[in-house]
Amino acid sequence: MMSLSLVNEEKALQNRHQADSLLLRIAQDDMQALHCLYEQVKTPVYAFALSILKNAHDAEDVLHDTFVSLYTAAKGYRPNGKPMAWIMTVARNHCLQKLRARQKQADLPEEDWEDLVVTREDTGAEDRLILQQCMNVLSDEERQILVLHAVAGFKHREIAEMLELALPTVLSKYHRAIKKIRSHISWEEEKQGAE
Amino acid sequence: MLNKQIEAKVERAFSKAVPDVWEGVLSECGCQQKGQVIFMEQRKKHKWIARIAGVAAALALVAVGVFGFRTYEAEYKVESTVSLDVNPSIEIRANRGERVLKVLALNEEGSRVIGSMKLEGSDLEVAVNALIGSMLRNGYISDVANSILVSVDHADPEKSAALQAKLASEIDALLKTDTFSGAVLSQSVHVDKDLASLAEQHGITAGKAQLIRRIVEQNPRYTFEQLVPLTVNELNLISEAGGTKLNEVVSTGTASAKSYIGEDAVKTVVLARAGLAESELKKYEVEWELDSHKHGLVYEVEFEDADYEYEYLVDAADGQILKQEKEPVARPHPADFIEPQAAKDAALTHAGLQEEEIRGYRYELENKNDRSVYEIEFYSNGYEYDYDVDAYTAEVLYHSKEAEPEMEHTEDREPVTRPHPADFIEPQAAKTAALTHAGLQEEEIRGYRYELENKNDRSVYEIEFYSNGYEYDYDVDAYTAEVLYHSKEAEPEMEHTEDREPVTRPAPAELIGKQAAKDAALIHAGVKESEVRGLQWELDEEDGRWVYQVEFRIGQTEYEYEIDAQNGGVLTAQKEKAD
């Protein structure tokens, strides 16, 4: 287990280095680098946006806007070994913008994300189940913390910084999130087993 | 279920839900590239950043005050210098924590690679990564020129080596693209005064200067100045062509020669110019050469037909013939030559020896100072004889007779030269001991030889033989037949007793034929065909040379010969008593 976590850490470090250098290349109008970065971080960006907005259309807009912003803003980016934090900050700003716009309109249904997810062919039953759990069972903060840790690979300490929460708060919310998902998965599994 | 497993499930579920917006991103960014700018709501963020930056600056001042010079040193002192040379040359200076302090372009291409990237403050690996990316994008590294030199200068040789290995493997991985793989040369460099001034004088990095110095050390035909204008790929090519590994330079991959016309095309070009067909060639050699006028790589081609010797220099990039020379070869028609046997007779007569007194006979037809001679070599009674016999007149032009060098003995000549005290076991008993130990039968082995040796005051039979692709070595106690040592190794490549220059493979029509090969072996053994049993022969190719393997038995003795299929020379001869 020890060695596995070391390997993961090494990998995370490599990814950061890679993202840093991709951003430097993007600053040179290198579209290939942008595509590479897009492929690498589209999932955490989208998951984070979805976890904040709980609306698939809005999350998709944010995904798009985030990469356009990264392209424009890369010239001002100074590599600091924390490219993901920067990318997520950009994504979060777009989300907040969306939320503000939504407050003005106040007419968008919050839980339409399921329609989109369900219609995707390659999404399996378990994937759908887990998404449902994340979106419906977890609190907003629990969901964001879980996504930032499990999907974007941030450390709890980093998440605490990003969300401006105390580290113990992040840890306890993360464990509660995991617990909730686990109990629902086993419950669903038992239910299926009983059928 | 473990937390990690749940995390993995969550990640997978979200990854399945991500929509594809790349096309939209691309089209929007593509528009911006053409000059349209979209509105970004970032002002607020900037204010926030400025505030933080103010606080950070204040904190930084306090920090410098508290931690003082040590912190300053750790942060701003150049601890390592890494240079990248392709043809763009770039120098990166980093601090103790491998943060980049400065990136310098050492030539125009170098500044093009750096462009507007701000690499200062980034991690060293990140900077290298970005620079390699830019070199690829700008086409400085490609399938036609895939070599890069990484040089690390760090006061601590251990750290230097570690950094060198880390960067080299990182760059190697980056250069494994879909269409080609890179060739990475890496080295640690200690920049002394000499090297620094050499580098400065020629406007190259100390790393490239060091590499050139190393190439010149091993290929003295080049001068430092000649190599300065070459790209790293060209340097890599000529050092590879030299065939020797450069000292203290780690090399992975192979330099690309794709921007050159290639050896096949060169052959076509020179043969067309010479008006020759491939079948007329007697000899053909091509190698990389540096043209001092053009400062570029050329192919040096040397070939011969029946009458002439040609030397061409061909521009490696465009196939243009830069130089051509043609000289007649002093090689008269073989029909005029005396027979090999006549030359042998002349040498034997001169030495006062009979055919049956000699062994290890071999000869070669050579051209020496425009004169065709048979070079003859044989052994007799502990002497080595060398003769040059004129191939027309059978006149002995040169002869020498020297005490035979200390040699390992094959069985056929052992008994006379070695003491064999009565209380030693017979050689055959030692052989049997070794074979029993190896679990082999006499007929399964070949190349058997032994020597009686004194090892640590112990008399041993040193035994060597081959079987099924393995080489066996044994030390057998000469009194007790006890096996004292044994080893079994994969058989090495066969070595030939004659010169080892690659021989152009002759067409079968040029070979002497089975009958002549058989005759050569029988003559060497001093027997007639009617006296032998189990005569068999086989044409083999070994190391580009055609060889007849001839075997036969006389009584209990087995003979095994290798006969040069071109000139009938006896290459190896072995004689063994069968059980």
XYZ file of C-alpha atoms in Angstrom, chain A residues 1 17 20-21 24-25 28-31 34-35 38 42-43 46-47 50 60 63-64 67-69 71-73 75 78-80 86 90 93-94 97 100 117 120 122-123 126-127 130-131 134-135 146-147 149-151 174-175 178 181-182 185 189, chain B residues 1-4 6-22 24-26 28-30 32-33 37-38 40-42 44-45 48 99 112-123 125-127 129-130 133-134 137 170:
118
model
C 0.000 0.000 0.000
C 4.862 18.879 -14.578
C 2.731 23.031 -16.444
C 4.651 22.536 -19.654
C 3.628 27.033 -21.432
C 3.116 25.628 -24.894
C 2.646 29.853 -27.684
C -0.671 29.188 -29.441
C 0.096 25.473 -29.555
C -3.345 23.982 -30.228
C -4.375 22.624 -25.651
C -5.953 19.449 -26.964
C -8.163 19.096 -22.632
C -11.706 17.468 -19.011
C -13.066 14.932 -16.519
C -16.545 18.770 -15.841
C -17.058 16.779 -12.645
C -21.317 19.458 -12.335
C -20.940 21.629 -20.322
C -16.187 23.012 -19.543
C -16.132 24.861 -22.847
C -10.724 25.801 -21.915
C -11.260 28.946 -23.930
C -10.148 30.904 -20.850
C -6.104 29.324 -23.880
C -6.414 33.082 -23.479
C -4.944 33.258 -19.996
C 0.215 33.704 -21.566
C 3.747 31.395 -14.481
C 4.521 27.729 -13.867
C 4.461 27.094 -10.135
C -5.095 27.194 -11.285
C -10.658 29.177 -13.589
C -14.993 31.257 -11.466
C -17.037 30.229 -14.487
C -20.658 33.290 -12.945
C -25.053 34.446 -10.484
C -26.244 11.141 -18.410
C -25.267 8.317 -23.066
C -21.451 3.983 -22.803
C -22.628 4.793 -19.275
C -23.224 1.216 -11.903
C -21.870 4.477 -13.292
C -22.914 6.328 -8.527
C -23.653 9.583 -10.327
C -23.198 11.806 -5.802
C -25.782 14.256 -7.084
C -15.202 14.011 -3.079
C -14.855 15.115 -6.710
C -10.128 14.333 -4.241
C -11.287 11.311 -6.222
C -11.551 12.783 -9.721
C -14.823 13.492 2.747
C -15.256 10.460 5.033
C -17.396 7.990 1.089
C -21.705 6.242 -1.290
C -20.502 2.940 0.146
C -23.732 0.876 -3.276
C -26.159 -4.515 -4.510
C -15.142 -1.801 -0.062
C -12.020 0.287 0.296
C -12.058 4.068 -0.032
C -9.737 3.796 -3.033
C -15.036 3.861 -4.232
C -12.922 6.771 -5.446
C -12.107 4.821 -8.585
C -15.787 4.116 -9.215
C -16.659 7.775 -8.729
C -13.948 8.834 -11.116
C -15.074 6.375 -13.752
C -18.698 7.415 -13.447
C -17.870 11.071 -13.989
C -15.508 10.332 -16.844
C -18.366 8.572 -18.631
C -20.550 11.627 -18.261
C -18.164 14.187 -19.785
C -19.545 15.675 -23.001
C -17.216 16.397 -25.898
C -16.823 20.145 -26.322
C -13.420 20.102 -28.019
C -16.350 24.210 -29.866
C -13.221 25.107 -27.911
C -11.097 24.707 -31.010
C -13.477 29.610 -30.579
C -9.744 29.575 -29.878
C -9.025 29.341 -33.588
C -9.009 34.266 -31.374
C -5.843 33.241 -33.091
C -10.763 38.588 -28.704
C -13.630 37.492 -26.521
C -13.233 37.701 -20.234
C -14.552 38.584 -16.836
C -11.300 38.558 -14.996
C -12.125 41.003 -10.209
C -9.685 38.162 -10.035
C -7.656 39.777 -5.742
C 13.922 25.807 -9.985
C 13.105 30.970 -31.590
C 12.553 27.865 -29.465
C 12.173 29.878 -26.257
C 9.864 32.369 -27.960
C 7.846 34.228 -25.358
C 7.810 31.368 -22.830
C 8.539 32.602 -19.334
C 10.347 29.662 -17.815
C 12.051 31.391 -14.917
C 10.627 30.138 -11.644
C 9.349 26.901 -13.106
C 10.612 23.469 -12.234
C 11.888 19.355 -15.653
C 8.934 21.489 -16.675
C 11.196 23.901 -18.506
C 9.657 19.545 -21.171
C 8.380 22.820 -22.601
C 7.857 20.505 -27.015
C 8.748 23.736 -28.731
C 6.685 21.936 -32.840
C 12.464 12.181 -19.621
